[in-house]
PDB file of C-alpha atoms in Angstrom:
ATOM      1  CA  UNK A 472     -54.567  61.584 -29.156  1.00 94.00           C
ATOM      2  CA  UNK A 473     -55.865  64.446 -31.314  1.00 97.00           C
ATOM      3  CA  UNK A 474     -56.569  68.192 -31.014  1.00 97.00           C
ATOM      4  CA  UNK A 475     -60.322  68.133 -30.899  1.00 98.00           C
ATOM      5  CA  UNK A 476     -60.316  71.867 -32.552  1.00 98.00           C
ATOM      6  CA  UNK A 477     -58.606  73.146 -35.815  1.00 96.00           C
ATOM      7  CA  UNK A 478     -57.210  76.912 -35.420  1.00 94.00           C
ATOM      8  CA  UNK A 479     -59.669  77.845 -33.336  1.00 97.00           C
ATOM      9  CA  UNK A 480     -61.255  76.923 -30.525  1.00 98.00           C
ATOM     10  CA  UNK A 481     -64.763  78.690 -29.384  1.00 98.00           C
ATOM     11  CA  UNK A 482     -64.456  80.687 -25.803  1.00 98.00           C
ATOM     12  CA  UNK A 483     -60.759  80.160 -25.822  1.00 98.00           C
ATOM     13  CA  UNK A 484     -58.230  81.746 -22.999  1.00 96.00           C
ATOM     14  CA  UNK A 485     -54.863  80.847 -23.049  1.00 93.00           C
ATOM     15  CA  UNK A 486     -54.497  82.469 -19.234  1.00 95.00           C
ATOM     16  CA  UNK A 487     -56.981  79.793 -18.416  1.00 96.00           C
ATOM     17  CA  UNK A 488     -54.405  76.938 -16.328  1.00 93.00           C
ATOM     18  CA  UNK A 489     -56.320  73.656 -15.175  1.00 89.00           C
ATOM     19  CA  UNK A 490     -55.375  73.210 -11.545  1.00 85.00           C
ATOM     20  CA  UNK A 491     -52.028  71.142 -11.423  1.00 84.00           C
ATOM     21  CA  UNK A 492     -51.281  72.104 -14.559  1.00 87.00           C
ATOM     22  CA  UNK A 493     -48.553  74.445 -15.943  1.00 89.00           C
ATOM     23  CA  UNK A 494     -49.735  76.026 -19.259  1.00 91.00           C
ATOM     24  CA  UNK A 495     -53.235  76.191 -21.017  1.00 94.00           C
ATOM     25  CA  UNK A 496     -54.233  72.816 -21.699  1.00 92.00           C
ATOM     26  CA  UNK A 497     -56.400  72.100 -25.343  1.00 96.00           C
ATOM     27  CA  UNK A 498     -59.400  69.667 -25.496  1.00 98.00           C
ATOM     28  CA  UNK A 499     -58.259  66.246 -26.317  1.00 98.00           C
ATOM     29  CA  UNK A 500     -60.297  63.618 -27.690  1.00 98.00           C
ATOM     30  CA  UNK A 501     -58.509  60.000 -27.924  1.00 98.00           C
ATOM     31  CA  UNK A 502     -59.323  56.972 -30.106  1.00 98.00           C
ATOM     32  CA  UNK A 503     -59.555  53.253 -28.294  1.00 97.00           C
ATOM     33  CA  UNK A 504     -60.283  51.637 -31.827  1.00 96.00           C
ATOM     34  CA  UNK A 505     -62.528  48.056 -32.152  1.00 94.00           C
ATOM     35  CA  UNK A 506     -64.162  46.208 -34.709  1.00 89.00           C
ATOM     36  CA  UNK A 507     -67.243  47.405 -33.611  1.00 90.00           C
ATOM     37  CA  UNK A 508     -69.816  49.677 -35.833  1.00 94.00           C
ATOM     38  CA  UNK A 509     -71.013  51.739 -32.886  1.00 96.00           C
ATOM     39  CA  UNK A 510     -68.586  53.816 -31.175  1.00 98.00           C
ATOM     40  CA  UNK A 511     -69.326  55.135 -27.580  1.00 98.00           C
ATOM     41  CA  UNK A 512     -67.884  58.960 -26.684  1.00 98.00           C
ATOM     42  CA  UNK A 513     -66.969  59.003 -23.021  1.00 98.00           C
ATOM     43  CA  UNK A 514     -66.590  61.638 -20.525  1.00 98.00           C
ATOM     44  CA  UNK A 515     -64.707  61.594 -17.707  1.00 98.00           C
ATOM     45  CA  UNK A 516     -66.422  63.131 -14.410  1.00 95.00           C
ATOM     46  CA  UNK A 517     -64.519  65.338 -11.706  1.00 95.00           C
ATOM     47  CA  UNK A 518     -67.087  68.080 -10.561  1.00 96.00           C
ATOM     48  CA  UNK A 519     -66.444  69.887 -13.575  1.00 97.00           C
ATOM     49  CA  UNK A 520     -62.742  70.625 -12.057  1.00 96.00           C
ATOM     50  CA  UNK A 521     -60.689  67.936 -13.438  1.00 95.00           C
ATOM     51  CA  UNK A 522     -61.157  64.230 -15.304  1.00 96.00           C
ATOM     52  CA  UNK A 523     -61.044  61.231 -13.368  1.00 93.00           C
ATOM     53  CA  UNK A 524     -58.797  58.870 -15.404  1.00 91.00           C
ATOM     54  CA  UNK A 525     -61.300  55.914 -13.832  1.00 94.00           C
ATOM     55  CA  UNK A 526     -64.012  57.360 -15.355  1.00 95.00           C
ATOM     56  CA  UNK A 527     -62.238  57.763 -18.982  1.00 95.00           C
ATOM     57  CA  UNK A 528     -59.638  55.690 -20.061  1.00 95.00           C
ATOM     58  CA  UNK A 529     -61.025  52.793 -17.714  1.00 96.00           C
ATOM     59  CA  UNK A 530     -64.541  52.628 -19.305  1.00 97.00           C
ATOM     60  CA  UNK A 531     -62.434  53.066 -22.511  1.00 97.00           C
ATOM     61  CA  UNK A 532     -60.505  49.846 -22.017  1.00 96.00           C
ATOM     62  CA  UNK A 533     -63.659  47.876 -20.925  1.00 97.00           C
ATOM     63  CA  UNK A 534     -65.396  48.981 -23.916  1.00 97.00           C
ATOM     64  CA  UNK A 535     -62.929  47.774 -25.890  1.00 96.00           C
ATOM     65  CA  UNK A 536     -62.856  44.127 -24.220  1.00 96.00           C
ATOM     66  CA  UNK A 537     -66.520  43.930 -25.517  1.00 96.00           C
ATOM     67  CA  UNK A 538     -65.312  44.881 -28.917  1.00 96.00           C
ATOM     68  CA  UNK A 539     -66.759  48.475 -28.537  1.00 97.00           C
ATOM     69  CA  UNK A 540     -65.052  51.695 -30.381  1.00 97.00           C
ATOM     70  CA  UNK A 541     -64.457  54.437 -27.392  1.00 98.00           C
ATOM     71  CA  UNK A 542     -63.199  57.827 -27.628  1.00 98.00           C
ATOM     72  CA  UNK A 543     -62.237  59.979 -24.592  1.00 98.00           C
ATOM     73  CA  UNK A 544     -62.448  63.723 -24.971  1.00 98.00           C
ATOM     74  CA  UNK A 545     -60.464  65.304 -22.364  1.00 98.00           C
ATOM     75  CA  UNK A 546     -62.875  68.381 -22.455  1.00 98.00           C
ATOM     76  CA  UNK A 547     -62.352  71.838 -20.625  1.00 98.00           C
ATOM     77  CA  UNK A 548     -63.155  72.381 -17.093  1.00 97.00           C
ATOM     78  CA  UNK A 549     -62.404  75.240 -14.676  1.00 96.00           C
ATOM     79  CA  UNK A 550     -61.835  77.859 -14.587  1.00 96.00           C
ATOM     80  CA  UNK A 551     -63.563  77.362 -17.728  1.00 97.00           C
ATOM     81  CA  UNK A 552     -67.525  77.441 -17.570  1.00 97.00           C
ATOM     82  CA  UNK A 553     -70.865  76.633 -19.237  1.00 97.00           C
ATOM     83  CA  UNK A 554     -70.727  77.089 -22.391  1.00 98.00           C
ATOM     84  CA  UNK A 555     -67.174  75.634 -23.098  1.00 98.00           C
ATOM     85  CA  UNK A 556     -67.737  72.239 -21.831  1.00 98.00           C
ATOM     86  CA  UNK A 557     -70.733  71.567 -23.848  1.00 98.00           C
ATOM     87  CA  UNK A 558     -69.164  73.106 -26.926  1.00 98.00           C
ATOM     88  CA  UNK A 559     -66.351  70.344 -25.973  1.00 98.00           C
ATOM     89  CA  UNK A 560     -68.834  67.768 -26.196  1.00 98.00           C
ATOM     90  CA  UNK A 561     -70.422  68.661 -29.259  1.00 98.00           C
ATOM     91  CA  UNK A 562     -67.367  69.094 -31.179  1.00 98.00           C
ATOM     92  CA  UNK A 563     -66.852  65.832 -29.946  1.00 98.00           C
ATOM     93  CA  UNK A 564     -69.985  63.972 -31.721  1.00 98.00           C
ATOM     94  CA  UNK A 565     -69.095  66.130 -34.961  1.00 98.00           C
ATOM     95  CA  UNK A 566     -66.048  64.738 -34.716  1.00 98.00           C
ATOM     96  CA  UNK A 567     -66.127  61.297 -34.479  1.00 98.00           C
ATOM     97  CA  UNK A 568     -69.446  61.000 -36.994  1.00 98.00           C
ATOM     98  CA  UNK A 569     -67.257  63.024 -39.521  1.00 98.00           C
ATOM     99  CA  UNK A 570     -64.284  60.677 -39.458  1.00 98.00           C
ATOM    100  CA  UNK A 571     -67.096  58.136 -39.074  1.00 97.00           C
ATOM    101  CA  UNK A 572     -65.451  55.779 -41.940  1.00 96.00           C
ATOM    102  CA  UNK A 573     -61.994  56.359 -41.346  1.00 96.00           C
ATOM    103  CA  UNK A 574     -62.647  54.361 -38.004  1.00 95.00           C
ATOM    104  CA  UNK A 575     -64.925  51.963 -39.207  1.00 96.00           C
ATOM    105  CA  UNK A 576     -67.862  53.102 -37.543  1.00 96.00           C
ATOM    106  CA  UNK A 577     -71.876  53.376 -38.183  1.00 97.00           C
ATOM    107  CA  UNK A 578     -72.607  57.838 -38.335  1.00 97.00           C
ATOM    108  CA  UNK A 579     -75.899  56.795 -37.160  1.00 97.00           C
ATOM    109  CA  UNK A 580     -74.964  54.750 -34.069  1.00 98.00           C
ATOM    110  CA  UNK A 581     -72.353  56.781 -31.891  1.00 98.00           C
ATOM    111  CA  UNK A 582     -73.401  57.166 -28.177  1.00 98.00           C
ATOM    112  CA  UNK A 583     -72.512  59.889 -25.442  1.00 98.00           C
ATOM    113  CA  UNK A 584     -71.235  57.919 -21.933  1.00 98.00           C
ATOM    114  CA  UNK A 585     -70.180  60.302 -18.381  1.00 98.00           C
ATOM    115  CA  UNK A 586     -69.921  59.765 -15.213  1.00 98.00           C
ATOM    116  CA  UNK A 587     -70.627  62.411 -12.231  1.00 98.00           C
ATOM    117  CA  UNK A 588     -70.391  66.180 -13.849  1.00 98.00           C
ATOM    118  CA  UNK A 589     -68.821  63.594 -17.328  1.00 98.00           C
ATOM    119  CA  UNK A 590     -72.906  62.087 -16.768  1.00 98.00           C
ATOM    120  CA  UNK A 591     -74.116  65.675 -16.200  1.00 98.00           C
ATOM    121  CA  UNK A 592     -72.000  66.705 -19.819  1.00 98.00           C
ATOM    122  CA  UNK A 593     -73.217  63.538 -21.649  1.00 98.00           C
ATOM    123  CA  UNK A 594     -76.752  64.403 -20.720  1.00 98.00           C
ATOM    124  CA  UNK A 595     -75.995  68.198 -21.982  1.00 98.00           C
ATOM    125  CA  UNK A 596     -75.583  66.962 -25.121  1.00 98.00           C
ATOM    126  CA  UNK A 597     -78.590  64.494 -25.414  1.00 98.00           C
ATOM    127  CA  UNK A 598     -80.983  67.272 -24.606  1.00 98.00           C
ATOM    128  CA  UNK A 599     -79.079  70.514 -25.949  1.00 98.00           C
ATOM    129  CA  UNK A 600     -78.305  69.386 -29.258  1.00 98.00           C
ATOM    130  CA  UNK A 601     -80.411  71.213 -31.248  1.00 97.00           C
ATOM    131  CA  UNK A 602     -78.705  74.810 -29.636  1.00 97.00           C
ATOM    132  CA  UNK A 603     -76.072  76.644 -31.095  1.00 96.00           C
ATOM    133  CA  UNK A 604     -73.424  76.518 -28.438  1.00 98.00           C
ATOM    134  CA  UNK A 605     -70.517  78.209 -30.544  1.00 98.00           C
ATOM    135  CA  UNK A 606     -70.250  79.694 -34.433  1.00 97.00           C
ATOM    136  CA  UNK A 607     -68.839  76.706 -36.938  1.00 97.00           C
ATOM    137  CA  UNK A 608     -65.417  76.910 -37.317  1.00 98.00           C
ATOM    138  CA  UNK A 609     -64.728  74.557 -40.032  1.00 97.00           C
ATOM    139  CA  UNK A 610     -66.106  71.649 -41.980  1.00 98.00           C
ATOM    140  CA  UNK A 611     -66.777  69.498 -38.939  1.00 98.00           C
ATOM    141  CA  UNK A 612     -68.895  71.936 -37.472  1.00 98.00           C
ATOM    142  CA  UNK A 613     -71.182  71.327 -39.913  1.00 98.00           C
ATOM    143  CA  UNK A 614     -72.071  67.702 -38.815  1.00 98.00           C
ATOM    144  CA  UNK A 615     -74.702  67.050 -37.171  1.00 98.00           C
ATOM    145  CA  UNK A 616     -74.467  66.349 -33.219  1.00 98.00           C
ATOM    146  CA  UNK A 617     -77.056  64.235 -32.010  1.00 98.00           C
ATOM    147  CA  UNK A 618     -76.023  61.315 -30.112  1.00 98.00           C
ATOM    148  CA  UNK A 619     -77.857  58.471 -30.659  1.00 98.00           C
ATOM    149  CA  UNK A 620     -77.708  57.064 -27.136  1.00 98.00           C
ATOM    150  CA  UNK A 621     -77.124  57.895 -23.549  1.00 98.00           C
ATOM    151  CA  UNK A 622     -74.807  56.022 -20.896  1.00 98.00           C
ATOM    152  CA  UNK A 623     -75.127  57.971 -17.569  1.00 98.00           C
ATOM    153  CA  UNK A 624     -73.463  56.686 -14.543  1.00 98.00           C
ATOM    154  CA  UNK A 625     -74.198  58.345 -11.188  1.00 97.00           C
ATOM    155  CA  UNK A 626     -74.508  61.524 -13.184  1.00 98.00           C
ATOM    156  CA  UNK A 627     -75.089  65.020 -11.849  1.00 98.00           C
ATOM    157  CA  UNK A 628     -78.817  65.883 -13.532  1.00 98.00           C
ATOM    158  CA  UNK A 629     -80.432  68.421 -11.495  1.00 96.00           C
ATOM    159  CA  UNK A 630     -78.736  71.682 -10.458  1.00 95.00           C
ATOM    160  CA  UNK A 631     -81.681  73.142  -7.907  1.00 94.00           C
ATOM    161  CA  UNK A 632     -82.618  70.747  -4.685  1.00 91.00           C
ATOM    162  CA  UNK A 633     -80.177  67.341  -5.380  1.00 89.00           C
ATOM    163  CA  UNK A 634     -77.346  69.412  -6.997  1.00 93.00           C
ATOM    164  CA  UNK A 635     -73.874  68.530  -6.446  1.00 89.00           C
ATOM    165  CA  UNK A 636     -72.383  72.264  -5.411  1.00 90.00           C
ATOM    166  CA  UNK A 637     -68.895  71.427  -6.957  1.00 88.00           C
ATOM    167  CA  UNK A 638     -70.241  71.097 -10.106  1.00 94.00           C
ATOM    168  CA  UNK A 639     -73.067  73.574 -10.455  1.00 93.00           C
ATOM    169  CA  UNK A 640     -70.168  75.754  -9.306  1.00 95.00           C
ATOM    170  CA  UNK A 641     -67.088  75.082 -11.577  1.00 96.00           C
ATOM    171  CA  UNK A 642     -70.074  74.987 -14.200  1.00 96.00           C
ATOM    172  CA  UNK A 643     -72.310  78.208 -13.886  1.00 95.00           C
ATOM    173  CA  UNK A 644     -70.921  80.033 -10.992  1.00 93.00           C
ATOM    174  CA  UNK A 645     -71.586  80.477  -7.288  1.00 83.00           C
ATOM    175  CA  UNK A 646     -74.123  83.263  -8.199  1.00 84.00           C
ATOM    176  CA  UNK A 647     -75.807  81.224 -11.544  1.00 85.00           C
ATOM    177  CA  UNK A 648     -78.757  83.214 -12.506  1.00 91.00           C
ATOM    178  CA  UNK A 649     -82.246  81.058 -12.403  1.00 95.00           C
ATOM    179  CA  UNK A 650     -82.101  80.639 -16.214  1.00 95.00           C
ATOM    180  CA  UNK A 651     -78.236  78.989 -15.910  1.00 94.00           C
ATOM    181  CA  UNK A 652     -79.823  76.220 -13.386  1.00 96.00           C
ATOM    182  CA  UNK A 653     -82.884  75.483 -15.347  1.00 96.00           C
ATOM    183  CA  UNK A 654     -81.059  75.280 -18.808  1.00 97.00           C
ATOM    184  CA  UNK A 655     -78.546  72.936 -16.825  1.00 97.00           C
ATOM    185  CA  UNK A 656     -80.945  70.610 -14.846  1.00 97.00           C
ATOM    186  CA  UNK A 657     -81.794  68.343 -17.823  1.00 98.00           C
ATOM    187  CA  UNK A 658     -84.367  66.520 -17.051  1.00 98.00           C
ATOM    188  CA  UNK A 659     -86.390  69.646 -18.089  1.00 98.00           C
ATOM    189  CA  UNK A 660     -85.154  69.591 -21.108  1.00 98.00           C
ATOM    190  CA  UNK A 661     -85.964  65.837 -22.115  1.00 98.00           C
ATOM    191  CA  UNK A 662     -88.560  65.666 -25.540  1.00 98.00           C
ATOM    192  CA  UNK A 663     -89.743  62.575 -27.624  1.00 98.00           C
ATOM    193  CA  UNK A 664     -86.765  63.004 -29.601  1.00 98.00           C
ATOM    194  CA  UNK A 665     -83.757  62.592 -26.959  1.00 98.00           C
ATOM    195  CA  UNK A 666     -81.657  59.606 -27.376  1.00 98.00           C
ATOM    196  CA  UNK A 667     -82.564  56.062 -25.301  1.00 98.00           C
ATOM    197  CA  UNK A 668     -80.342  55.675 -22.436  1.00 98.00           C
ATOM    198  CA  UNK A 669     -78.884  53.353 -19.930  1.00 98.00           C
ATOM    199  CA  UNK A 670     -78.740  54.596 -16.254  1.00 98.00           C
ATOM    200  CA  UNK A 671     -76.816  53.591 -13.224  1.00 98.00           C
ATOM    201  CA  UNK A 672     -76.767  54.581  -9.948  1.00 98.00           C
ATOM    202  CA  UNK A 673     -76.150  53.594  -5.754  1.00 98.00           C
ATOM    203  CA  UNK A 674     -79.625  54.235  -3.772  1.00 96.00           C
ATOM    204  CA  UNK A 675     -77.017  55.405  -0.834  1.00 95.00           C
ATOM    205  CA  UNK A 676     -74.492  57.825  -3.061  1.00 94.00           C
ATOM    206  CA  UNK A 677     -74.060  60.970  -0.720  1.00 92.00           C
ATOM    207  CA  UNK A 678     -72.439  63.393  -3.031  1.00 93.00           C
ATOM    208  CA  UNK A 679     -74.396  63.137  -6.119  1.00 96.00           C
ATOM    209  CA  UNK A 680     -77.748  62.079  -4.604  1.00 97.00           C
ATOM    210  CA  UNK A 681     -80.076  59.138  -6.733  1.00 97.00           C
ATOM    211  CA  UNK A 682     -82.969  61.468  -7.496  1.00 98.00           C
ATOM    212  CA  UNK A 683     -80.328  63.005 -10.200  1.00 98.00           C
ATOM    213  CA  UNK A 684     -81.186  59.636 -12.492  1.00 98.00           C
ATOM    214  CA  UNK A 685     -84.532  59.024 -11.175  1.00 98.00           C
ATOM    215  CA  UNK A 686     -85.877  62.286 -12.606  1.00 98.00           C
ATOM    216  CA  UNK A 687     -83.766  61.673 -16.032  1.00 98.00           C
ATOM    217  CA  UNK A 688     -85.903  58.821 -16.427  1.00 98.00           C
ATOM    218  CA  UNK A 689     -88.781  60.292 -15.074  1.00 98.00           C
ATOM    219  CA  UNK A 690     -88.504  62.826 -17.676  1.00 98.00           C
ATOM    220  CA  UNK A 691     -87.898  59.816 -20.485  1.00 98.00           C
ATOM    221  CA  UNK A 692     -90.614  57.446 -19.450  1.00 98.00           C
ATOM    222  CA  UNK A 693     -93.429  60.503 -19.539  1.00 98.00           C
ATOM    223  CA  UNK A 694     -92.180  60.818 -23.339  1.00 98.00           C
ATOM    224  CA  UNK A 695     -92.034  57.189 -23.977  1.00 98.00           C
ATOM    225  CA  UNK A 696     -88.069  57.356 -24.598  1.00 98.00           C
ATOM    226  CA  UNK A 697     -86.819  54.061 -24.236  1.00 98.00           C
ATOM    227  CA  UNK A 698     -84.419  53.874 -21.223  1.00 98.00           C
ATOM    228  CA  UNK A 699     -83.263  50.686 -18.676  1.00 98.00           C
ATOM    229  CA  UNK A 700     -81.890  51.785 -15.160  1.00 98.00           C
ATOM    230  CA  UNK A 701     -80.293  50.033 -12.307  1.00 98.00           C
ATOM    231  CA  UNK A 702     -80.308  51.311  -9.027  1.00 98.00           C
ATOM    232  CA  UNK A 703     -78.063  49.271  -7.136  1.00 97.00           C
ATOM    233  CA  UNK A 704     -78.867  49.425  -2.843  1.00 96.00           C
ATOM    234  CA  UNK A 705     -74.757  50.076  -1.722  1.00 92.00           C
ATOM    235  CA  UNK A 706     -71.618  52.083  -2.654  1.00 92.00           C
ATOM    236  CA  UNK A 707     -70.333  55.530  -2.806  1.00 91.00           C
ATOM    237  CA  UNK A 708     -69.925  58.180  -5.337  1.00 94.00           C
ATOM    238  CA  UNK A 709     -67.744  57.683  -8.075  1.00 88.00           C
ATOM    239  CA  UNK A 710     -67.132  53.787  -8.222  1.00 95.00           C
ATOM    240  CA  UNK A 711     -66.301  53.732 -12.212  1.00 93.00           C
ATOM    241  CA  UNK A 712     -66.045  50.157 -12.692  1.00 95.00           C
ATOM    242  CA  UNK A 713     -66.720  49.281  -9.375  1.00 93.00           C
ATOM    243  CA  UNK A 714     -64.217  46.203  -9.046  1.00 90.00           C
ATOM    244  CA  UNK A 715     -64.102  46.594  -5.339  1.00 92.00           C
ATOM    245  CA  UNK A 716     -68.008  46.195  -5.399  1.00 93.00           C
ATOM    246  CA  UNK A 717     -69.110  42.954  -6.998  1.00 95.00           C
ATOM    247  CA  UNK A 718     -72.769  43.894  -6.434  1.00 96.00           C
ATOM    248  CA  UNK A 719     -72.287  47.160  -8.302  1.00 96.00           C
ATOM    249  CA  UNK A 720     -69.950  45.976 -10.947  1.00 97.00           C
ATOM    250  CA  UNK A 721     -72.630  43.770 -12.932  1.00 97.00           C
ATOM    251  CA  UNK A 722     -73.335  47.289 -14.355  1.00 98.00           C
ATOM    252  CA  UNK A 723     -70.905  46.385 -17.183  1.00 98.00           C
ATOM    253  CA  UNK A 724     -72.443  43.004 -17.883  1.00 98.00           C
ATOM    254  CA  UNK A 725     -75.875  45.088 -18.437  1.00 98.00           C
ATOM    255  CA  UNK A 726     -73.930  47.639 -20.357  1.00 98.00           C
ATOM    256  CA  UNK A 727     -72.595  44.861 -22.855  1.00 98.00           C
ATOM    257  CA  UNK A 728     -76.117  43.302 -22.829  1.00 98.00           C
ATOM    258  CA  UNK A 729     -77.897  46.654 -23.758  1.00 98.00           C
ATOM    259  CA  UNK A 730     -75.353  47.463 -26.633  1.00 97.00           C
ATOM    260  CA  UNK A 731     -76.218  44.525 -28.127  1.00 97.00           C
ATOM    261  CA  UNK A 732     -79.606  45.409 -27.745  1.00 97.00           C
ATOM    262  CA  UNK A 733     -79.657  47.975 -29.659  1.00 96.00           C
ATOM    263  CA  UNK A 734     -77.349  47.210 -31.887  1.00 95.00           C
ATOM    264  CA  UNK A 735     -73.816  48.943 -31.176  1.00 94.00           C
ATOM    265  CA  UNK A 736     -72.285  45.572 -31.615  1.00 87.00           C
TER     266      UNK A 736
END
């Protein structure tokens, strides 16, 4: 585990105290090395509030039985909001395509993966990358951030009609001006150059509804950004690996299949 920031760390507050925690808490990010040239950045979800470990260090250990690189940033959440979390996840890319050949790893194929709000920060990245979030604050900064692909599971997309409240709350506030919830529901923010994705999702999730990743790759197939989706017909929010839902859990399988596919392994 490494400090993701040198000396300083953009919209710092050491009075900021996670929930459960007992002193100010610094962004994380954690290397699951492989043999692997691609290298897959994941993002924990939790409504923006906390990290699910299922949802990091899980995905990280799977990725690593298919010979994948992972990292797991253990990015800022509240009382912490927008634009911490995406600065997080920035520094994050920077980070790992900067110390690209120290780990063995392609600069040009290193993908963005999240789960619930982790989906909803994944996706922040895809389609905010070209905005200055923060001022540099060293060398890394200077990288460029683009991901080159997109894993969103169940993610939190939209933040007007199929919003999760938890985490359009924890992000922008109870009383988020218009242009917070437009710069935060993605899928408006989706050009010809975002990076190809692979979406999953349960038709009968009640918390973060399924219109969240139909309208991602709504968004992708109008600009003919490759994507592949599965929408699987049964479980509830936040299944990570789903290992108590064989149906559900084939998502891996596809996973594996569609890093090969474009070449991450």
């Amino acid at each position: 585990m490494e400090n993701l920031w040198g000396s300083q760390i953009p919209y710092w507050d050491d009075t900021f105290i996670e929930e459960g925690e007992t002193e100010p808490r610094k962004p994380t990010i954690t290397a699951y090395p492989s043999s692997s040239k691609g290298a897959v950045i994941v993002f924990a979800g939790g409504a923006y509030a906390m990290r699910a470990e299922h949802e990091g260090g899980a995905y990280a250990e799977f990725l690593n039985s298919i010979g994948v690189t992972a990292f797991v940033v253990d990015y800022r959440v509240a009382p912490y909001k927008h634009p911490a979390q995406i600065s997080d996840a920035i520094r994050a890319v920077r980070y790992v395509r900067y110390h690209a050949d120290e780990y063995g790893i392609d600069k040009d194929k290193i993908a963005v993966m999240g789960s619930s709000a982790g989906g909803h920060l994944a996706g922040s990245v895809s389609v905010h990358y070209d905005k200055k979030m923060y001022e540099e604050t060293d060398e890394i900064d200077k990288t460029d951030c683009k991901p080159n692909a997109t894993i969103l599971c169940y993610p939190v997309i939209d933040m007007f009609e199929y919003r999760h409240d938890g985490s359009r709350q924890n992000l922008i506030g109870e009383r988020a001006l218009h242009a917070d919830k437009e710069l935060m529901s993605l899928y408006k923010h989706v050009t010809k150059d975002t990076p190809q994705a692979f979406i999953w999702h349960t038709s009968s999730d009640q918390a973060v509804p399924v219109e969240n990743s139909l309208m991602y790759a709504d968004a992708l197939s109008k600009v003919q950004v490759p994507f592949e989706m599965h929408i699987y017909p049964l479980g509830s929010h936040g299944l990570g690996v789903a290992s108590e839902v064989p149906h559900v859990a084939q998502w891996l399988n596809s996973l594996d299949n569609w890093l090969k596919l474009i070449s991450f392994k």
